[in-house]
mmCIF file of C-alpha atoms in Angstrom:
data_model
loop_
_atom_site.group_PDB
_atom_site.id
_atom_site.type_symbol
_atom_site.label_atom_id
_atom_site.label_comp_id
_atom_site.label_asym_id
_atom_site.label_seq_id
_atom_site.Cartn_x
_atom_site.Cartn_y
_atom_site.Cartn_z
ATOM 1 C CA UNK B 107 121.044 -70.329 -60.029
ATOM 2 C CA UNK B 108 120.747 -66.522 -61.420
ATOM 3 C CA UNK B 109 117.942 -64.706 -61.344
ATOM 4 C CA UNK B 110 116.645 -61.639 -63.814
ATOM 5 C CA UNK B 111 113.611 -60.219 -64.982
ATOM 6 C CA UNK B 112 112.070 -60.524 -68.379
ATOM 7 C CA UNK B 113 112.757 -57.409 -70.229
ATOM 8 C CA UNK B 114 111.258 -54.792 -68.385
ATOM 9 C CA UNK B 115 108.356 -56.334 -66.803
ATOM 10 C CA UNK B 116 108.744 -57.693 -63.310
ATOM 11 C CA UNK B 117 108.491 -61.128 -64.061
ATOM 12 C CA UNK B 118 111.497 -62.835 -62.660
ATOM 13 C CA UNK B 119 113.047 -65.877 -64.494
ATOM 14 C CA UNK B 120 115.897 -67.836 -64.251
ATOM 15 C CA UNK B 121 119.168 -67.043 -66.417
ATOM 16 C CA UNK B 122 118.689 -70.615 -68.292
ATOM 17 C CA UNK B 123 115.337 -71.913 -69.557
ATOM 18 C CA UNK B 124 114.950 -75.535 -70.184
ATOM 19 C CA UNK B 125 113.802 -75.696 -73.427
ATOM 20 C CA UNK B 126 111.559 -78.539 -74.040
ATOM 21 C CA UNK B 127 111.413 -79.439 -77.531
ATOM 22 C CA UNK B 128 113.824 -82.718 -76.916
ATOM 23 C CA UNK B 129 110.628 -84.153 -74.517
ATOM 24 C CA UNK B 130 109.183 -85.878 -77.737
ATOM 25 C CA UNK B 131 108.906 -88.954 -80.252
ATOM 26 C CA UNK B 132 108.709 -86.817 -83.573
ATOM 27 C CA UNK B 133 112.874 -87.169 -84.687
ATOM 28 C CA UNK B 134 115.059 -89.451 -83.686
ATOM 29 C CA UNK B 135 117.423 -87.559 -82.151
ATOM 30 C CA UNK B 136 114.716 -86.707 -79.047
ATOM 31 C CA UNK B 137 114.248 -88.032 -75.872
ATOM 32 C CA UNK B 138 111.100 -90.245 -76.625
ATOM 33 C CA UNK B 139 111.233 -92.028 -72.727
ATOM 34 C CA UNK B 140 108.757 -89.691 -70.881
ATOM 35 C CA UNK B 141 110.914 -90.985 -67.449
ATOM 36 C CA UNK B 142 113.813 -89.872 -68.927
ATOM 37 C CA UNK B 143 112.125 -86.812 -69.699
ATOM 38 C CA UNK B 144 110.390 -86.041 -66.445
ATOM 39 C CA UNK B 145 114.017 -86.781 -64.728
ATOM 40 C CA UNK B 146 115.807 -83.896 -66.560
ATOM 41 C CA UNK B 147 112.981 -81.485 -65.692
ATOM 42 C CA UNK B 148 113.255 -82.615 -62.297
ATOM 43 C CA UNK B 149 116.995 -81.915 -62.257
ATOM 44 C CA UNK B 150 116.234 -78.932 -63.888
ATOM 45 C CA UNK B 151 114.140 -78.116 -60.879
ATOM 46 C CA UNK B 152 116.883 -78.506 -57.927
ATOM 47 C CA UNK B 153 119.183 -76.828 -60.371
ATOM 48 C CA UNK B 154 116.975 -73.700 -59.421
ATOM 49 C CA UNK B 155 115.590 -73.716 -63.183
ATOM 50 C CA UNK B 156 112.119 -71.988 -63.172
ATOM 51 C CA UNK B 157 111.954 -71.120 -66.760
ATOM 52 C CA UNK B 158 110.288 -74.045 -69.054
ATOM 53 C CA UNK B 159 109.399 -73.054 -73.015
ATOM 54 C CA UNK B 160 107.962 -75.244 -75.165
ATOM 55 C CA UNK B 161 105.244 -75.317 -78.179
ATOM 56 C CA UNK B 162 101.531 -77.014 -78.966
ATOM 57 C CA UNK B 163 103.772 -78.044 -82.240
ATOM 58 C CA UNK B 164 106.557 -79.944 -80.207
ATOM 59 C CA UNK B 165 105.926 -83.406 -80.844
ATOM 60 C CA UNK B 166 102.260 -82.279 -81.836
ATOM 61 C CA UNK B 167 101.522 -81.568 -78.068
ATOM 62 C CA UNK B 168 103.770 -84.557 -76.603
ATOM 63 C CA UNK B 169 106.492 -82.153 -74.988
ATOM 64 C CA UNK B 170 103.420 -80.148 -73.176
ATOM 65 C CA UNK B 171 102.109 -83.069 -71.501
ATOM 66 C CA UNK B 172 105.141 -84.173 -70.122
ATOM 67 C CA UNK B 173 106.467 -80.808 -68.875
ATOM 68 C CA UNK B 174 103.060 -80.714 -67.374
ATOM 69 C CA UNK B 175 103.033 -84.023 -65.710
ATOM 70 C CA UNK B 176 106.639 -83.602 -64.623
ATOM 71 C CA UNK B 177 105.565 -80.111 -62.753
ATOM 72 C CA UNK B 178 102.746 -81.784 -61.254
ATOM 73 C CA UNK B 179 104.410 -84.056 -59.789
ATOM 74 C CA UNK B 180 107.409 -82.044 -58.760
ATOM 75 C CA UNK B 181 104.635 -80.382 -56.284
ATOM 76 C CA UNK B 182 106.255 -77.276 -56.558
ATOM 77 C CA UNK B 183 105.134 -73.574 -55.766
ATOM 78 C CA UNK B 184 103.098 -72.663 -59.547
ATOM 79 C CA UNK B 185 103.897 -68.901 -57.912
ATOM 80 C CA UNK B 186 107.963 -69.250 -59.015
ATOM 81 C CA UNK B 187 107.304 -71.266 -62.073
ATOM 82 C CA UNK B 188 107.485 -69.283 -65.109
ATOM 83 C CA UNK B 189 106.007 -71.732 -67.921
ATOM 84 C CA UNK B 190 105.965 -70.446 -71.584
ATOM 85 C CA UNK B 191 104.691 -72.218 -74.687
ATOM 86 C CA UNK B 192 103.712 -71.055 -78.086
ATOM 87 C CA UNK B 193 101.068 -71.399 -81.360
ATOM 88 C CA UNK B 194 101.553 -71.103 -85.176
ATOM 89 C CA UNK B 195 102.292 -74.330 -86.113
ATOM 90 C CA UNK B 196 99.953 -76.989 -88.216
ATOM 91 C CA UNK B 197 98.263 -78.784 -85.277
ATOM 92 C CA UNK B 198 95.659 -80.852 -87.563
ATOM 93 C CA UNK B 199 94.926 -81.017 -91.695
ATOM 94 C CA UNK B 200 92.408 -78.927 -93.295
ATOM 95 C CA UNK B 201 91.200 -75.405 -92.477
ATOM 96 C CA UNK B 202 92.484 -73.679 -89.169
ATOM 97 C CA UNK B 203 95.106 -75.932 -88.247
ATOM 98 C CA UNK B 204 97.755 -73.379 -87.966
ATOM 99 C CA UNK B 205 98.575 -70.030 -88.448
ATOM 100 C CA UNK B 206 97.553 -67.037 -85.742
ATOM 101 C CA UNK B 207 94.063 -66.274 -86.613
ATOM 102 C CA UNK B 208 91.549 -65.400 -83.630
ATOM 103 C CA UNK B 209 90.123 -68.506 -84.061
ATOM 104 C CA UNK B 210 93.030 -70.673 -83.943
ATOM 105 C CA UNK B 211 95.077 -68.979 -80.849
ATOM 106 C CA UNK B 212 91.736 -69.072 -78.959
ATOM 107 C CA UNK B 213 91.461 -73.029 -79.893
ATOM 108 C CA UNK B 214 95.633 -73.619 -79.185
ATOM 109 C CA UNK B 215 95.573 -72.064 -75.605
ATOM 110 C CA UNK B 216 93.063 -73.748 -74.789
ATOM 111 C CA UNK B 217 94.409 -77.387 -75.944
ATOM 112 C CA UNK B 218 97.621 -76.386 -74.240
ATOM 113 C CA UNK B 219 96.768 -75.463 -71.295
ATOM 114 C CA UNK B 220 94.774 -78.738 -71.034
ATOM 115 C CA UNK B 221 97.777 -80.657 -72.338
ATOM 116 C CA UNK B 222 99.963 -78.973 -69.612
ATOM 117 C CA UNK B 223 97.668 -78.899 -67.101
ATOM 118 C CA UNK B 224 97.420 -75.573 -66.009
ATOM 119 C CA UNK B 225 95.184 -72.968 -65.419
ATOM 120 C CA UNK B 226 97.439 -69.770 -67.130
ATOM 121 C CA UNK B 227 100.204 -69.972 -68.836
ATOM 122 C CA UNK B 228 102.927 -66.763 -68.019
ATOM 123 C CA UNK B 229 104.086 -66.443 -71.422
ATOM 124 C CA UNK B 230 102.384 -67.490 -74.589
ATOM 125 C CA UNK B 231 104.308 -66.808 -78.006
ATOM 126 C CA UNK B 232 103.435 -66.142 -81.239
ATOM 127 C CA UNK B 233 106.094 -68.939 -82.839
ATOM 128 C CA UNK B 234 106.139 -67.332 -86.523
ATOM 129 C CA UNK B 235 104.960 -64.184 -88.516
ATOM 130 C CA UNK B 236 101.509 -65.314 -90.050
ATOM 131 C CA UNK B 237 101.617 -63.631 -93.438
ATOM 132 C CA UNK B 238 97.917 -64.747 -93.529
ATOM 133 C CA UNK B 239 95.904 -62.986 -90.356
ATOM 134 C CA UNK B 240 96.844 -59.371 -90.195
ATOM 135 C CA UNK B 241 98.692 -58.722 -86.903
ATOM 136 C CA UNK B 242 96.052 -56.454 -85.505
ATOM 137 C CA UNK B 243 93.765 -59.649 -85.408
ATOM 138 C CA UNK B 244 96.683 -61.920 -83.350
ATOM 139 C CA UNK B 245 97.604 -59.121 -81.141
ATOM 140 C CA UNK B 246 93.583 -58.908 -80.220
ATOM 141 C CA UNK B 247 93.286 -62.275 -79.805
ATOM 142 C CA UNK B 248 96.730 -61.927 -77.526
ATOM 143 C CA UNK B 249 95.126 -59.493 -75.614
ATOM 144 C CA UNK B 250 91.536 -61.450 -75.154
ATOM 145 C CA UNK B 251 93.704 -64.123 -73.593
ATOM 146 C CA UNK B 252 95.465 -61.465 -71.094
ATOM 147 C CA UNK B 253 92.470 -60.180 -69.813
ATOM 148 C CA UNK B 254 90.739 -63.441 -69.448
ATOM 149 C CA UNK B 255 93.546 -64.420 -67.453
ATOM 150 C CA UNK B 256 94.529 -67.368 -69.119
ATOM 151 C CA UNK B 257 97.738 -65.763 -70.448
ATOM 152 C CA UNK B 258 100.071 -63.612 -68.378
ATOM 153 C CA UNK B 259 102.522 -61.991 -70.904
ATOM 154 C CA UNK B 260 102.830 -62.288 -74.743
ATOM 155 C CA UNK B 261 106.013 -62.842 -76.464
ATOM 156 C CA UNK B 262 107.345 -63.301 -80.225
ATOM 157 C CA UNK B 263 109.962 -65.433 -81.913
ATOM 158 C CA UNK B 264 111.735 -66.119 -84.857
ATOM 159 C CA UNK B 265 111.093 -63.291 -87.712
ATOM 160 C CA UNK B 266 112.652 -59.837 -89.814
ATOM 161 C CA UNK B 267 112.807 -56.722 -87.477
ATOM 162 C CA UNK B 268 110.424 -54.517 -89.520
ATOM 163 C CA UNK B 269 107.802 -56.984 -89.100
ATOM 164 C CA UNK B 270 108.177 -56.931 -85.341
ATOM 165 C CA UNK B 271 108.356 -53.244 -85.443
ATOM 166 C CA UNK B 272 105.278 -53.352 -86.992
ATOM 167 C CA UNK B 273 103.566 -55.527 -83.916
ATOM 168 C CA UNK B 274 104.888 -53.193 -81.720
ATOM 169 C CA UNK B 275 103.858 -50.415 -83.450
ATOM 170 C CA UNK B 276 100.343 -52.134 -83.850
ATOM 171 C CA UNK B 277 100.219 -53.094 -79.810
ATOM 172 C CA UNK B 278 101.212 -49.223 -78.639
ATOM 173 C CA UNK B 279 98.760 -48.086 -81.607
ATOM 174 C CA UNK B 280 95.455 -50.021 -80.531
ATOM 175 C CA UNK B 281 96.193 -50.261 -76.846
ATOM 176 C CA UNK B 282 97.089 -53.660 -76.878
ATOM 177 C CA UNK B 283 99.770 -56.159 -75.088
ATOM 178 C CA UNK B 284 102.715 -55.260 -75.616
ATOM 179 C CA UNK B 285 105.577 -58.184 -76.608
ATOM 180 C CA UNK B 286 107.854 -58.302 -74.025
ATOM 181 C CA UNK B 287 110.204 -60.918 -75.367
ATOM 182 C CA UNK B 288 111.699 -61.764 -78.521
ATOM 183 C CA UNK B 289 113.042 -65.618 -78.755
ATOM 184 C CA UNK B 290 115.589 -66.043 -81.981
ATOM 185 C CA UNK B 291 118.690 -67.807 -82.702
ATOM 186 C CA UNK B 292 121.718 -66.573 -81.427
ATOM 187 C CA UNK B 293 124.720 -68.321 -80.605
ATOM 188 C CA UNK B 294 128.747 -67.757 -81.336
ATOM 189 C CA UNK B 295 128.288 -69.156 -85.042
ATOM 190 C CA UNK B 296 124.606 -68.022 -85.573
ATOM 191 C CA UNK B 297 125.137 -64.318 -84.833
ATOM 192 C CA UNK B 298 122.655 -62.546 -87.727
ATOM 193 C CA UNK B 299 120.362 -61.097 -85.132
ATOM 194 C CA UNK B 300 122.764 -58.783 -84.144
ATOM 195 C CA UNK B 301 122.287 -57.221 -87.720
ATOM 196 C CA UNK B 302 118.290 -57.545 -87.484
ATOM 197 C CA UNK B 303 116.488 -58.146 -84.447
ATOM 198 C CA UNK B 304 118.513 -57.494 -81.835
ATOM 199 C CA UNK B 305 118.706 -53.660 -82.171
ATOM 200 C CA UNK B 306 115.114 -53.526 -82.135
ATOM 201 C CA UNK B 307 114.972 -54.944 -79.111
ATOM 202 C CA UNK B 308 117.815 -53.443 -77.717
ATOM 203 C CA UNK B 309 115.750 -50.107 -78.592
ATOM 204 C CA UNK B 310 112.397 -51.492 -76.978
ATOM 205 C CA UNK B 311 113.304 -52.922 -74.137
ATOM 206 C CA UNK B 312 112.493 -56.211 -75.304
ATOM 207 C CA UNK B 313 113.690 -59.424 -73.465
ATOM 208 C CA UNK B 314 115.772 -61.935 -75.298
ATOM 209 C CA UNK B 315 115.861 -65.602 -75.159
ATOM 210 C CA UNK B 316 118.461 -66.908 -77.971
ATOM 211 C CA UNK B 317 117.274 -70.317 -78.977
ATOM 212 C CA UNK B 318 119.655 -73.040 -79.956
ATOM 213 C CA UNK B 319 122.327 -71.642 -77.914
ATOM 214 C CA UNK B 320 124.807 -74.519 -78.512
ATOM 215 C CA UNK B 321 124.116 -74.470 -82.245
ATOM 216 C CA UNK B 322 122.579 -77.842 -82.482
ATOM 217 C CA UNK B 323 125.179 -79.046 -80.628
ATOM 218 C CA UNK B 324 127.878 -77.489 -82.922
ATOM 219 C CA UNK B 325 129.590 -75.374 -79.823
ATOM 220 C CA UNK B 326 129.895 -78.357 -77.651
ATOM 221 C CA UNK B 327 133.079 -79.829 -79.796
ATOM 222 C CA UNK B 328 131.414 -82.780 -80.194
ATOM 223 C CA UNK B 329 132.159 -82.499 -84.317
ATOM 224 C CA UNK B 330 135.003 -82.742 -85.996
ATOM 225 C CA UNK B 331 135.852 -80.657 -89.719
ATOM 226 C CA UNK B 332 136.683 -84.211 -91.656
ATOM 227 C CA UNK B 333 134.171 -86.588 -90.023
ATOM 228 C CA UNK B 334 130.849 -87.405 -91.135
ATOM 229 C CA UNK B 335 128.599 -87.232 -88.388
ATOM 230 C CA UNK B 336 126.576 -90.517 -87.805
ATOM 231 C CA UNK B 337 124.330 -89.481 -84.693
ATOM 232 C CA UNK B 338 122.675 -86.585 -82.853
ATOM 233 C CA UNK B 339 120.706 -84.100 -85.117
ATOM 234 C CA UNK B 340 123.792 -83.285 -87.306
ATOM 235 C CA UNK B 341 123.035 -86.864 -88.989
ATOM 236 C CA UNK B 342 119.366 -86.137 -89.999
ATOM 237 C CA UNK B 343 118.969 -82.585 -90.130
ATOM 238 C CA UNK B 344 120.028 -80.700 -93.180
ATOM 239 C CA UNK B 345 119.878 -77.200 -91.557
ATOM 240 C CA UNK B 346 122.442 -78.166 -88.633
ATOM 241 C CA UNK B 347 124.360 -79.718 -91.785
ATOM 242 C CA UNK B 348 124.993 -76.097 -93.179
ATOM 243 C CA UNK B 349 126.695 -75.172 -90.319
ATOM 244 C CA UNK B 350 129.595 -76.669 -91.088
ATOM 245 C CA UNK B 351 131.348 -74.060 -92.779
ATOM 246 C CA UNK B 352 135.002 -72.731 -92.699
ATOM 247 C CA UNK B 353 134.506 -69.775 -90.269
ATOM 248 C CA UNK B 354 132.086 -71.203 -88.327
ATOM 249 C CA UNK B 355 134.982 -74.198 -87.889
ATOM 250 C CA UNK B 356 137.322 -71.366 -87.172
ATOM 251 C CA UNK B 357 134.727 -70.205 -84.437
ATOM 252 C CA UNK B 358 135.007 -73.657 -82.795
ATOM 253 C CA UNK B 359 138.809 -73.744 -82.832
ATOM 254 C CA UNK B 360 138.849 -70.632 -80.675
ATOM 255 C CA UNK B 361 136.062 -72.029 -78.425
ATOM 256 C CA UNK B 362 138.455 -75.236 -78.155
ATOM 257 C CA UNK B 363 141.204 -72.811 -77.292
ATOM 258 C CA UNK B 364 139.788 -71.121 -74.372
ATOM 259 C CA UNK B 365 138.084 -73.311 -72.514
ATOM 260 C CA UNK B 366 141.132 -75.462 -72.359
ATOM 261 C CA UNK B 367 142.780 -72.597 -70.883
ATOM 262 C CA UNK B 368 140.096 -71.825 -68.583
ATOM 263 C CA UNK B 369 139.791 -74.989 -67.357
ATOM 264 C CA UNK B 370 136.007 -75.322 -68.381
ATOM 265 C CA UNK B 371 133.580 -77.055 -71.346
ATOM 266 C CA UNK B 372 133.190 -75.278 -75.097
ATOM 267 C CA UNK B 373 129.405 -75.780 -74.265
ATOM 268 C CA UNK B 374 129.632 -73.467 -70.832
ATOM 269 C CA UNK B 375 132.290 -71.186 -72.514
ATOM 270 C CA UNK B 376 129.610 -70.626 -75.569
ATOM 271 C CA UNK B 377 126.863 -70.458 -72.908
ATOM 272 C CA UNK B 378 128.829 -67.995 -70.618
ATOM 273 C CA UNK B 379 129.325 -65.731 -73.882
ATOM 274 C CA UNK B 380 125.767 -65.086 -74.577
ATOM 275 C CA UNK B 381 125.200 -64.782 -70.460
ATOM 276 C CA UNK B 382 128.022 -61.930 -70.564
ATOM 277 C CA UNK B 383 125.537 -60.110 -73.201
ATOM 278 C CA UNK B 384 123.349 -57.478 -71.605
ATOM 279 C CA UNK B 385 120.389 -57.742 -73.764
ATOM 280 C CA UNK B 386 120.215 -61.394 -73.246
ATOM 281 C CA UNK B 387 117.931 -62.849 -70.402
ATOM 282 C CA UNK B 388 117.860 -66.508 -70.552
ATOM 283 C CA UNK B 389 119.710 -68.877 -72.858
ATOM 284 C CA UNK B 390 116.900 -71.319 -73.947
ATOM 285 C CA UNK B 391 119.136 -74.499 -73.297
ATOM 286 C CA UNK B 392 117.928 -78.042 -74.852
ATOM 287 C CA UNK B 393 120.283 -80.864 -72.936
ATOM 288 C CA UNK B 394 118.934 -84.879 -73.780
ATOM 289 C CA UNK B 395 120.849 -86.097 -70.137
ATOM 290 C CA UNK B 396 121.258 -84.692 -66.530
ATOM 291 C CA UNK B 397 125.188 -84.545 -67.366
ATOM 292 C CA UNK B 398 124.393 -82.144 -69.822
ATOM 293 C CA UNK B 399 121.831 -80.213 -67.905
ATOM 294 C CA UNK B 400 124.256 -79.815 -65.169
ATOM 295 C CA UNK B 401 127.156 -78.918 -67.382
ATOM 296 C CA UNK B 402 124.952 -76.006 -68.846
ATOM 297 C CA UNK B 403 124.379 -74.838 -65.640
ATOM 298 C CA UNK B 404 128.122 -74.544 -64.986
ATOM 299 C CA UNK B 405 127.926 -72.178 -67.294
ATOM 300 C CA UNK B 406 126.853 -69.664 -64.814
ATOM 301 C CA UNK B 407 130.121 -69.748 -63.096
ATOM 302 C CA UNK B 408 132.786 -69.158 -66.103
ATOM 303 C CA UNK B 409 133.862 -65.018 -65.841
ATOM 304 C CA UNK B 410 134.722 -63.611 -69.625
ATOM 305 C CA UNK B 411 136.835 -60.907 -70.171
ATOM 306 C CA UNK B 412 136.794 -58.238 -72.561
ATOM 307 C CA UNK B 413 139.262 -59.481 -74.531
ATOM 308 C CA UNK B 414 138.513 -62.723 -74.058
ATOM 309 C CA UNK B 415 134.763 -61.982 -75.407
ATOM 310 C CA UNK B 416 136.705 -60.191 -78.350
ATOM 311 C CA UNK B 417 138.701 -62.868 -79.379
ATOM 312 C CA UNK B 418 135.382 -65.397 -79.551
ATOM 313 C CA UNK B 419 133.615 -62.626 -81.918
ATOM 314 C CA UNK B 420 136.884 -62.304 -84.068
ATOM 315 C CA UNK B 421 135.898 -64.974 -86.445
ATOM 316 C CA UNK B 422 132.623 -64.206 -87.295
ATOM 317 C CA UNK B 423 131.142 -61.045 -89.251
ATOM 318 C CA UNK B 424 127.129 -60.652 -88.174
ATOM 319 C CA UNK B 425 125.327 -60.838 -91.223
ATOM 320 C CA UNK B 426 121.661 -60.674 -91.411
ATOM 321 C CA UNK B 427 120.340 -63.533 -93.488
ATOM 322 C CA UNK B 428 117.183 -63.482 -94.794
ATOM 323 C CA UNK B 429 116.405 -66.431 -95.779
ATOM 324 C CA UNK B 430 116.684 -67.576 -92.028
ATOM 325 C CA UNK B 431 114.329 -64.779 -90.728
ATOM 326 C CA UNK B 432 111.885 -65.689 -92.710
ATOM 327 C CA UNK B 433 111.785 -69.077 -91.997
#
């Protein structure tokens, strides 16, 4: 395993991060056999993985109580353990359930650090813009949490790059944490960060930890342009249905291509293409078995030339979609 620190705060983490939003009963394409959960963070573990994200919304708290039973009983060192979780989502009906009021971040660390069984979590996210709270009020609330302890660093995911501007802007402003990582989708056929987002962060010195780094699966080859998929999330999940377009097909072809010729798997060769990007810190990488786990962190080993990075980007034209950043 690869080491790095999280944008430019001395926090080391791992180059992948087990992302644990597969540790769950909500959709059928999850996990939903806490053993077999527990086992593929326990891989991840003697893999050298110390990077776990996951979210109070995840299987409505599900995903945190297995990551935390699987690190408790893993005995390991909390000191090299870098766990990360995050609040927005609708948690319960009615008034407060979601959203990133004072009130409601107070109430969600809380409930997930009792769910994952910890004292602190290192890095709590905001998962979406609240449109609702003004940010001044989150980033407060943020910053409560940091000087209680309970919270280490603050992070964001998922939104347009003048609204995280604006946070940061806000934070340097009022004196207030700062966000020190940025989690958004980025992957070979899901590149419109790189005309939003990215920059930004790029700019700020802001970590980056691309979610769905595999596309849903997509980059792993394991579709084909004129079948109908009939399992995994492609058969139940409209958004992973859209992208199944020409270019992005054109994308896979050349993904094909090389890894054939470099001996290796489309899934490391996509994963070794967002490794080979500077501004990236840790693919956030999802695998349902060991097999995959331990094929992602193969990934780690597969060198990428220039040209060879060239020829994966030829396909696609960045285009910043916002539809998807507000989502």
């Amino acid at each position: 395993m690869e080491y790095t620190h999280l944008g430019e705060t001395g926090l080391e983490v791992s180059r992948l991060c087990l992302g644990c939003m597969n540790f769950g009963s909500d959709e059928p394409w999850m996990i939903n056999d806490r053993e077999q959960s527990r086992a593929v963070i326990q891989r991840a573990l003697d893999l050298g993985i110390t990077f776990f994200d996951t979210a109070n919304v995840y299987s409505q708290g599900e995903s945190e109580e297995i990551l935390g039973e699987a690190l408790a009983d893993a005995d390991r060192d909390r000191a090299e353990l870098t766990v990360a979780t995050k609040v927005y989502g609708p948690m319960h009906d009615g008034p407060n359930g979601q959203g990133l009021s004072r009130k409601h971040v107070f109430e969600q660390a809380d409930a997930s650090l009792e769910r994952l069984g910890l004292d602190y979590v290192d890095l709590y996210q905001i998962h979406r813009w609240d449109d609702e709270t003004p940010i001044e009020e989150t980033l407060s609330a943020l910053d409560a949490l940091v000087e209680e302890g309970t919270v280490r660093y603050v992070g964001a995911s998922t939104m347009p790059a003048w609204k995280f501007a604006k946070a940061l802007y806000e934070a340097d402003l009022n004196n207030r944490e700062r966000f020190v990582s940025m989690q958004c989708e980025y992957n070979l056929v899901d590149r419109h960060e790189e005309a939003n987002v990215l920059p930004l962060c790029a700019d700020q010195r802001v970590g980056v930890l691309p979610w769905s780094p595999l596309a849903g699966g997509f980059l792993t080859g394991k579709y084909e342009r004129d079948a109908d998929p009939d399992e995994g999330r492609a058969a139940s999940d409209e958004f992973m249905e859209k992208r199944f377009t020409e270019e992005n097909w054109a994308v896979l072809e050349v993904v094909r291509d090389l890894a054939e010729e470099k001996d290796t798997t489309p899934a490391q060769l996509s994963l070794a293409w967002l490794l080979h990007k500077d501004l990236v810190d840790a693919p956030i990488v999802g695998p349902r078995t060991i097999d995959h786990l331990e094929e992602n962190v193969g990934a780690l080993e597969v060198d990428l030339t220039d040209e060879e990075i060239e020829r994966l980007e030829a396909p696609k034209t960045p285009v910043w979609n916002a539809e998807i950043g507000d989502v």
